[in-house]
Amino acid sequence: MKVHEYQAKEIFASHGLPVPKGEVATTVDEAVAIAEKIGGPVMVKAQVHVGGRGKAGGVKYAEDIEAVRKHASAILGMDIKGLTVEKVLITEAMDIDEEYYVGLLMDRASKSPMFIVSAAGGIDIEEVARTTPEKIHTLVIDPRYGAQAFQARRLAYGVSSDPAVVKGMTKALLTLYRIYVESDASLVEINPFIKAKDGSVWAVDAKLNIDDNALYRQPKIEAMRDLSEEDPSEVEAKEAGLSFVKLEGNVGCLVNGAGLAMATMDLVKYFGGQPANFLDIGGSSNPDKVVTAMKIILRDENVKAILFNIFGGITRCDDVAAGLIKAVEMLDVPVPIVARLTGTNEEEAREMLKGTKLHPAATMDEAVQLALELAGEGK
Amino acid sequence: MKVHEYQAKEIFASHGLPVPKGEVATTVDEAVAIAEKIGGPVMVKAQVHVGGRGKAGGVKYAEDIEAVRKHASAILGMDIKGLTVEKVLITEAMDIDEEYYVGLLMDRASKSPMFIVSAAGGIDIEEVARTTPEKIHTLVIDPRYGAQAFQARRLAYGVSSDPAVVKGMTKALLTLYRIYVESDASLVEINPFIKAKDGSVWAVDAKLNIDDNALYRQPKIEAMRDLSEEDPSEVEAKEAGLSFVKLEGNVGCLVNGAGLAMATMDLVKYFGGQPANFLDIGGSSNPDKVVTAMKIILRDENVKAILFNIFGGITRCDDVAAGLIKAVEMLDVPVPIVARLTGTNEEEAREMLKGTKLHPAATMDEAVQLALELAGEGK
Amino acid sequence: MSIFVNKDTKLVVQGITGRDGSFHTKQMMEYGTQVVAGVTPGKGGQKFEGSVPIFDTVAEAVKETGANTSVIYVPAAFASDAIREAVDAGCRLVVCISEGVPVNDMAVTYKYVKERGAQLIGPNCPGIISPGQSKVGILPAQITAEGKVGVVSRSGTLTYEVVDQLTRNGLGQSTCIGIGGDPIIGTGFLDCLEAFENDPETEAVVLIGEIGGDDEERAAEYIQTKMSKPVVSFIAGRTAPPGKRMGHAGAIVSGGKGTAESKVKAFEAAGVRVADKPSDIVPLLAESYEPARKALEGR
Amino acid sequence: MSIFVNKDTKLVVQGITGRDGSFHTKQMMEYGTQVVAGVTPGKGGQKFEGSVPIFDTVAEAVKETGANTSVIYVPAAFASDAIREAVDAGCRLVVCISEGVPVNDMAVTYKYVKERGAQLIGPNCPGIISPGQSKVGILPAQITAEGKVGVVSRSGTLTYEVVDQLTRNGLGQSTCIGIGGDPIIGTGFLDCLEAFENDPETEAVVLIGEIGGDDEERAAEYIQTKMSKPVVSFIAGRTAPPGKRMGHAGAIVSGGKGTAESKVKAFEAAGVRVADKPSDIVPLLAESYEPARKALEGR
């Protein structure tokens, strides 16, 4: 789960990190009022859960109130990569002297949290890593001991010899680690972490991603969830215990298991079709899940055929069949359904599906080819 | 540092441990008011920093308000092992069915925190350990990982198979560990942890000792310090960076280093005298410390001679000599002083002390024997 | 032979009385796995299916029954504690089926397990089966067969799909292992490849990867430099859009890293054949593994 | 020979610019200790006494100078971090002089040091000196002399007292080590006794204990079962009242444990002579150690 910059900054500030003055606005008038309160030049920053908002025109410098009004009007309601901007952060514009990157994420290779620091701040860090990897300093943290002051200090000395920067960055790194652990984060980052012309240091941007698996014990952070920033079908799917990702094709896929679901999508593509979605009904066998999954898939008008691909292990084929029958009964399914159910309790499932209008298939290849044919697209 | 039972219980309760209702009172009227608020029978418990208050009559059961008045009157102002009772805790009397001991302390042998659990609760655990060690269950905790739920559960199952006791004790142990770590404790204990007749579990007593070395980062706990419970001279010494313990003899000892200070005391005893105190002026060389140390020692009217035993390492003999000269100038020292200064800068010190009325000595044996002679007690 | 589990595996089931735990314990017992104990705090003293003793703690279970392996079916919030409990009690192998374990917990748990010299498979995995010997987890045994192909996979059901095809083509398996789809897992491709290489019974290996991370890339390097046995691979997620988590917490292409293309390229550069679709795996295996060729021809 | 420090000791001083750090660094340099670097964050690039380079981090100091040992003079609140920094940077021996380190921090730091195979002496200790070779810490060198008696002690100044008596009686020392008076210390009696036993240069050992804990009891057992060299001991605190911390955080008799009586009894049961007063140590040593007897006779 992602939280907005303004929310991350609230968390950062509550842990003592230096964050420029600022507040979030949902209307132009609010934006102006906040800018007046702050006084002086401000930044108007779109609060959306996508990268590249700057390039998309979602971050603007406003010299005066007139400019605040102009930029807030332009940004509020703006579409950035498919998301509508509902909120802007109005925040003190800093007199930037130097820009750094400081971040912390879970590093899969070392199976440990890892600090990332760079003197090349303010720009896309992945781009820096790709083009000038020597500008990236990393340090793996042993999670049993947590981040040590000497480690943070060593990283800071690696990018600066300015005492204020070293001191501020050391503190920032240790604080980021605390935030990371306390909020069950998967990523926490300040980009840029700046030195202002007056020598003071500031967290000018803030990013905080939380491990979805840990949200159950992070009620305060879960309350920050902004559902307007997420695809409603994905949200509905998640609530039902499904994993769903919308794609552009016309073959709806309903699969148990993420790997098999991806392999099914890949196979649709392989045979010349396009999958309409990724959908994993997960590891348990609740018939209601199948109903919900069908509803979500059918909401997409592009879908011309539905492909069930179930390999029963912890999921039982008879449960899926029951859900499928229930779904077909409840919903008016306007497209053909290909059902391939194999594995645990497959005989029972086969028996249950007899006499329905479902198209059975024995193998994945057969099922996908049949679905494409029925969708009017088979090779 | 020790905190009172009522303070420990406040901390325990804030972490979600079940603590019987109760409040602290400094007067009989307050005690009565609290008992009326609680309703029903209560316990009247002296709040003093010594063990064995129960045997001394400092803990009483009060069936009704009349009894509360009677017991509070008796206990407030009572002297228990040299400490005057200034406060009583008035707390709900529980209908006890079973009593357990649960505690956590720093175990020197394993260099790790260690849980201690016993079904023999409500009595002195050291006595249980001595007489029936098989009734004590211990478990060393790896401080890098902290206490694990399975460890707490295993300990709980070791003393009970009652689901409510196991669940409550498991939670209590994990909570005690959290309190231990967060408050830099050296000991945290519930004795007894009880099962009431209605099946519920409660922390009926509470003990929390804090590592003095960590008090600098525990301002909330340091604010709980009750100086009326401590020897004023020891408090004054500590504030000046000295370690002082009052004893019963007549030879005041002023030594640098705890080991040497103990050896000096032991030597006084060896030669037939009695040390008036333990006093370690510590590892640095501040002349003011010597002055404060002298003042503290001279406050004791039993002192008939003062013995300086300084072996200079990090402490410089010239600094001690300067302090000594200053102290003798400032204070009207009514007793003879034997000074044995050796080690770092001893020549400078010897030079400085020439012409003063101090009695020099070359060795510990000589110094102690001279001091005893001057105190009129030498063999 | 086989890897990690075999006839000597004596299993304790943590969460034996839960819905999934009880269902799959019955399946494991039917298969012939030595299920020697179960653990559910508060149910100590009872028996599962009238025969398997249930204990309150794993320590007690291990002490009383000599269990050497644990399988975990407890809810995700309790899974890290369950893993540590099993390792602390002396289980040398712990298989964690539970899905949804917080990744920061797993980082610490991983250290805990390693430090004590134990081995963890999972979490969020289907488990492991050495056909004819022992099944630990939830893999459907009926699709497996005794044989000499090792199967290792980050997926669950996709593994079944591939194993099913091997079996239908007459290629039995030495061991099939699903290592799990989380960002931090106890046993990775490298551990399994090394074990398969050292297992005299295993003659060829099928590796099933997916997008996310760079474990496949490192596996490719390992195969090229250290392995003598033929390996065929398949990578799921070629059509997955970047930035989207595809079910598994670990299956995500982010920052241009972890793409299927990168993995396919790494395998091909290492001389490992990559199947375009699951049904191509057996034919590809036939190119470098004689029994597979004969099996295909014999059909 | 000697134990732990010798002519090859290359020292980095953490907190070299502080009051105590600078004073004792000068003393160590005068004694001939190879002080190769100092560390004070923010003072990197400067020189101490015009010759010793100062660095911002220990890592840099070790990298630039090849330091293999660190001594720490930083305030207690920063001592645990300093110890870990030194170990992480590759110092094999770390001597922590700082007093007042929170004990729960040390419990974790102890694990950190051990896990990395390094050795810590202290905290809250006077350090270590191998006369004629190297001095690390704050022990006053002028009272020591080259020789063959090993001295190990939980105290500071009491150690000086004893070493002074040895030297005045013509008994030089192989190594004198103050292990510190805190409840958790990096190097205990056992480590030192084992090292002295294995050091061909050491012929006899003086052990100075005090009340609190049971390290002396365990040392007694070790001496009885494992040591061939004569050992004489002294225990401070016979007159200490129970329940009172005697200066050192670790010097406390509590719950009837850690008494001087118990320690004296343990040593006597193990056949180790215990001196009643410091000035008895040399005479007692003369009973089992020929050079001590000759030295006393020669006076």
PDB file of N, CA and C in Angstrom, chain D residues 10-64:
ATOM      1  N   LYS D  10      48.354  -2.717  16.420  1.00  0.00           N
ATOM      2  CA  LYS D  10      48.279  -1.409  15.749  1.00  0.00           C
ATOM      3  C   LYS D  10      46.956  -0.784  16.147  1.00  0.00           C
ATOM      4  N   LEU D  11      47.063   0.289  16.891  1.00  0.00           N
ATOM      5  CA  LEU D  11      45.892   0.799  17.619  1.00  0.00           C
ATOM      6  C   LEU D  11      45.231   1.994  16.956  1.00  0.00           C
ATOM      7  N   VAL D  12      43.875   1.935  16.924  1.00  0.00           N
ATOM      8  CA  VAL D  12      43.094   3.130  16.575  1.00  0.00           C
ATOM      9  C   VAL D  12      42.371   3.565  17.848  1.00  0.00           C
ATOM     10  N   VAL D  13      42.398   4.866  18.126  1.00  0.00           N
ATOM     11  CA  VAL D  13      41.790   5.407  19.342  1.00  0.00           C
ATOM     12  C   VAL D  13      40.479   6.095  18.987  1.00  0.00           C
ATOM     13  N   GLN D  14      39.356   5.563  19.495  1.00  0.00           N
ATOM     14  CA  GLN D  14      38.059   6.193  19.246  1.00  0.00           C
ATOM     15  C   GLN D  14      37.796   7.204  20.355  1.00  0.00           C
ATOM     16  N   GLY D  15      37.571   8.443  19.948  1.00  0.00           N
ATOM     17  CA  GLY D  15      37.436   9.519  20.922  1.00  0.00           C
ATOM     18  C   GLY D  15      38.793  10.107  21.261  1.00  0.00           C
ATOM     19  N   ILE D  16      39.671  10.168  20.279  1.00  0.00           N
ATOM     20  CA  ILE D  16      41.058  10.588  20.509  1.00  0.00           C
ATOM     21  C   ILE D  16      41.181  12.054  20.894  1.00  0.00           C
ATOM     22  N   THR D  17      40.182  12.858  20.519  1.00  0.00           N
ATOM     23  CA  THR D  17      40.308  14.301  20.790  1.00  0.00           C
ATOM     24  C   THR D  17      39.644  14.718  22.096  1.00  0.00           C
ATOM     25  N   GLY D  18      38.998  13.767  22.788  1.00  0.00           N
ATOM     26  CA  GLY D  18      38.365  14.112  24.069  1.00  0.00           C
ATOM     27  C   GLY D  18      39.410  14.288  25.166  1.00  0.00           C
ATOM     28  N   ARG D  19      38.961  14.728  26.332  1.00  0.00           N
ATOM     29  CA  ARG D  19      39.890  14.973  27.439  1.00  0.00           C
ATOM     30  C   ARG D  19      40.646  13.703  27.822  1.00  0.00           C
ATOM     31  N   ASP D  20      39.879  12.644  28.143  1.00  0.00           N
ATOM     32  CA  ASP D  20      40.532  11.401  28.551  1.00  0.00           C
ATOM     33  C   ASP D  20      41.261  10.755  27.384  1.00  0.00           C
ATOM     34  N   GLY D  21      40.608  10.773  26.223  1.00  0.00           N
ATOM     35  CA  GLY D  21      41.201  10.134  25.051  1.00  0.00           C
ATOM     36  C   GLY D  21      42.546  10.724  24.701  1.00  0.00           C
ATOM     37  N   SER D  22      42.624  12.050  24.690  1.00  0.00           N
ATOM     38  CA  SER D  22      43.886  12.668  24.283  1.00  0.00           C
ATOM     39  C   SER D  22      44.963  12.459  25.352  1.00  0.00           C
ATOM     40  N   PHE D  23      44.592  12.572  26.618  1.00  0.00           N
ATOM     41  CA  PHE D  23      45.559  12.379  27.694  1.00  0.00           C
ATOM     42  C   PHE D  23      46.175  10.979  27.622  1.00  0.00           C
ATOM     43  N   HIS D  24      45.310   9.983  27.522  1.00  0.00           N
ATOM     44  CA  HIS D  24      45.817   8.613  27.556  1.00  0.00           C
ATOM     45  C   HIS D  24      46.467   8.187  26.242  1.00  0.00           C
ATOM     46  N   THR D  25      46.048   8.809  25.134  1.00  0.00           N
ATOM     47  CA  THR D  25      46.723   8.493  23.877  1.00  0.00           C
ATOM     48  C   THR D  25      48.188   8.934  23.958  1.00  0.00           C
ATOM     49  N   LYS D  26      48.384  10.113  24.513  1.00  0.00           N
ATOM     50  CA  LYS D  26      49.773  10.582  24.685  1.00  0.00           C
ATOM     51  C   LYS D  26      50.565   9.600  25.540  1.00  0.00           C
ATOM     52  N   GLN D  27      49.941   9.142  26.626  1.00  0.00           N
ATOM     53  CA  GLN D  27      50.626   8.195  27.494  1.00  0.00           C
ATOM     54  C   GLN D  27      50.949   6.891  26.768  1.00  0.00           C
ATOM     55  N   MET D  28      49.980   6.425  25.970  1.00  0.00           N
ATOM     56  CA  MET D  28      50.212   5.176  25.230  1.00  0.00           C
ATOM     57  C   MET D  28      51.346   5.362  24.224  1.00  0.00           C
ATOM     58  N   MET D  29      51.346   6.531  23.565  1.00  0.00           N
ATOM     59  CA  MET D  29      52.397   6.791  22.580  1.00  0.00           C
ATOM     60  C   MET D  29      53.758   6.859  23.249  1.00  0.00           C
ATOM     61  N   GLU D  30      53.792   7.536  24.389  1.00  0.00           N
ATOM     62  CA  GLU D  30      55.059   7.621  25.124  1.00  0.00           C
ATOM     63  C   GLU D  30      55.563   6.239  25.522  1.00  0.00           C
ATOM     64  N   TYR D  31      54.615   5.361  25.830  1.00  0.00           N
ATOM     65  CA  TYR D  31      55.010   4.019  26.249  1.00  0.00           C
ATOM     66  C   TYR D  31      55.543   3.206  25.077  1.00  0.00           C
ATOM     67  N   GLY D  32      55.165   3.618  23.866  1.00  0.00           N
ATOM     68  CA  GLY D  32      55.653   2.890  22.708  1.00  0.00           C
ATOM     69  C   GLY D  32      54.585   2.107  21.967  1.00  0.00           C
ATOM     70  N   THR D  33      53.342   2.212  22.440  1.00  0.00           N
ATOM     71  CA  THR D  33      52.240   1.569  21.718  1.00  0.00           C
ATOM     72  C   THR D  33      52.165   2.157  20.317  1.00  0.00           C
ATOM     73  N   GLN D  34      51.972   1.295  19.319  1.00  0.00           N
ATOM     74  CA  GLN D  34      51.802   1.768  17.942  1.00  0.00           C
ATOM     75  C   GLN D  34      50.411   2.358  17.776  1.00  0.00           C
ATOM     76  N   VAL D  35      50.255   3.643  18.061  1.00  0.00           N
ATOM     77  CA  VAL D  35      48.965   4.304  17.835  1.00  0.00           C
ATOM     78  C   VAL D  35      48.968   4.783  16.385  1.00  0.00           C
ATOM     79  N   VAL D  36      48.222   4.080  15.526  1.00  0.00           N
ATOM     80  CA  VAL D  36      48.295   4.389  14.097  1.00  0.00           C
ATOM     81  C   VAL D  36      47.208   5.324  13.625  1.00  0.00           C
ATOM     82  N   ALA D  37      46.111   5.461  14.404  1.00  0.00           N
ATOM     83  CA  ALA D  37      45.010   6.311  13.949  1.00  0.00           C
ATOM     84  C   ALA D  37      44.150   6.732  15.110  1.00  0.00           C
ATOM     85  N   GLY D  38      43.407   7.810  14.877  1.00  0.00           N
ATOM     86  CA  GLY D  38      42.408   8.256  15.827  1.00  0.00           C
ATOM     87  C   GLY D  38      41.104   8.451  15.074  1.00  0.00           C
ATOM     88  N   VAL D  39      39.986   8.396  15.810  1.00  0.00           N
ATOM     89  CA  VAL D  39      38.698   8.658  15.169  1.00  0.00           C
ATOM     90  C   VAL D  39      37.910   9.644  16.017  1.00  0.00           C
ATOM     91  N   THR D  40      37.474  10.715  15.402  1.00  0.00           N
ATOM     92  CA  THR D  40      36.506  11.632  15.982  1.00  0.00           C
ATOM     93  C   THR D  40      35.673  12.148  14.809  1.00  0.00           C
ATOM     94  N   PRO D  41      34.392  11.775  14.758  1.00  0.00           N
ATOM     95  CA  PRO D  41      33.586  12.241  13.624  1.00  0.00           C
ATOM     96  C   PRO D  41      33.625  13.768  13.525  1.00  0.00           C
ATOM     97  N   GLY D  42      33.875  14.274  12.336  1.00  0.00           N
ATOM     98  CA  GLY D  42      33.939  15.715  12.120  1.00  0.00           C
ATOM     99  C   GLY D  42      35.350  16.261  12.160  1.00  0.00           C
ATOM    100  N   LYS D  43      36.295  15.437  12.644  1.00  0.00           N
ATOM    101  CA  LYS D  43      37.689  15.903  12.707  1.00  0.00           C
ATOM    102  C   LYS D  43      38.586  15.138  11.744  1.00  0.00           C
ATOM    103  N   GLY D  44      37.954  14.396  10.844  1.00  0.00           N
ATOM    104  CA  GLY D  44      38.719  13.658   9.840  1.00  0.00           C
ATOM    105  C   GLY D  44      39.644  14.604   9.079  1.00  0.00           C
ATOM    106  N   GLY D  45      40.885  14.142   8.838  1.00  0.00           N
ATOM    107  CA  GLY D  45      41.827  14.986   8.098  1.00  0.00           C
ATOM    108  C   GLY D  45      42.805  15.699   9.005  1.00  0.00           C
ATOM    109  N   GLN D  46      42.445  15.867  10.271  1.00  0.00           N
ATOM    110  CA  GLN D  46      43.367  16.512  11.209  1.00  0.00           C
ATOM    111  C   GLN D  46      44.404  15.486  11.682  1.00  0.00           C
ATOM    112  N   LYS D  47      45.399  15.995  12.436  1.00  0.00           N
ATOM    113  CA  LYS D  47      46.386  15.084  13.018  1.00  0.00           C
ATOM    114  C   LYS D  47      46.414  15.285  14.521  1.00  0.00           C
ATOM    115  N   PHE D  48      46.608  14.184  15.245  1.00  0.00           N
ATOM    116  CA  PHE D  48      46.739  14.257  16.687  1.00  0.00           C
ATOM    117  C   PHE D  48      48.217  14.347  17.015  1.00  0.00           C
ATOM    118  N   GLU D  49      48.594  15.339  17.845  1.00  0.00           N
ATOM    119  CA  GLU D  49      49.990  15.539  18.220  1.00  0.00           C
ATOM    120  C   GLU D  49      50.889  15.640  16.988  1.00  0.00           C
ATOM    121  N   GLY D  50      50.298  16.135  15.909  1.00  0.00           N
ATOM    122  CA  GLY D  50      51.091  16.352  14.701  1.00  0.00           C
ATOM    123  C   GLY D  50      51.498  15.101  13.959  1.00  0.00           C
ATOM    124  N   SER D  51      51.084  13.929  14.459  1.00  0.00           N
ATOM    125  CA  SER D  51      51.559  12.727  13.779  1.00  0.00           C
ATOM    126  C   SER D  51      50.493  11.666  13.519  1.00  0.00           C
ATOM    127  N   VAL D  52      49.538  11.522  14.426  1.00  0.00           N
ATOM    128  CA  VAL D  52      48.556  10.444  14.255  1.00  0.00           C
ATOM    129  C   VAL D  52      47.366  10.958  13.438  1.00  0.00           C
ATOM    130  N   PRO D  53      47.097  10.346  12.274  1.00  0.00           N
ATOM    131  CA  PRO D  53      45.984  10.824  11.453  1.00  0.00           C
ATOM    132  C   PRO D  53      44.638  10.549  12.115  1.00  0.00           C
ATOM    133  N   ILE D  54      43.739  11.518  12.024  1.00  0.00           N
ATOM    134  CA  ILE D  54      42.390  11.376  12.582  1.00  0.00           C
ATOM    135  C   ILE D  54      41.408  11.158  11.428  1.00  0.00           C
ATOM    136  N   PHE D  55      40.459  10.257  11.639  1.00  0.00           N
ATOM    137  CA  PHE D  55      39.455   9.942  10.634  1.00  0.00           C
ATOM    138  C   PHE D  55      38.055  10.165  11.187  1.00  0.00           C
ATOM    139  N   ASP D  56      37.094  10.273  10.246  1.00  0.00           N
ATOM    140  CA  ASP D  56      35.692  10.431  10.659  1.00  0.00           C
ATOM    141  C   ASP D  56      35.069   9.105  11.070  1.00  0.00           C
ATOM    142  N   THR D  57      35.579   8.023  10.477  1.00  0.00           N
ATOM    143  CA  THR D  57      35.002   6.710  10.762  1.00  0.00           C
ATOM    144  C   THR D  57      36.117   5.699  11.020  1.00  0.00           C
ATOM    145  N   VAL D  58      35.794   4.657  11.767  1.00  0.00           N
ATOM    146  CA  VAL D  58      36.784   3.615  12.041  1.00  0.00           C
ATOM    147  C   VAL D  58      37.102   2.839  10.757  1.00  0.00           C
ATOM    148  N   ALA D  59      36.081   2.664   9.919  1.00  0.00           N
ATOM    149  CA  ALA D  59      36.290   1.932   8.666  1.00  0.00           C
ATOM    150  C   ALA D  59      37.424   2.569   7.862  1.00  0.00           C
ATOM    151  N   GLU D  60      37.362   3.887   7.770  1.00  0.00           N
ATOM    152  CA  GLU D  60      38.386   4.619   7.031  1.00  0.00           C
ATOM    153  C   GLU D  60      39.740   4.458   7.726  1.00  0.00           C
ATOM    154  N   ALA D  61      39.738   4.573   9.044  1.00  0.00           N
ATOM    155  CA  ALA D  61      40.987   4.461   9.806  1.00  0.00           C
ATOM    156  C   ALA D  61      41.641   3.095   9.580  1.00  0.00           C
ATOM    157  N   VAL D  62      40.841   2.054   9.628  1.00  0.00           N
ATOM    158  CA  VAL D  62      41.380   0.704   9.447  1.00  0.00           C
ATOM    159  C   VAL D  62      41.898   0.537   8.021  1.00  0.00           C
ATOM    160  N   LYS D  63      41.106   1.052   7.087  1.00  0.00           N
ATOM    161  CA  LYS D  63      41.481   0.906   5.678  1.00  0.00           C
ATOM    162  C   LYS D  63      42.803   1.637   5.401  1.00  0.00           C
ATOM    163  N   GLU D  64      42.958   2.810   5.959  1.00  0.00           N
ATOM    164  CA  GLU D  64      44.127   3.626   5.645  1.00  0.00           C
ATOM    165  C   GLU D  64      45.369   3.235   6.440  1.00  0.00           C
TER     166      GLU D  64
END
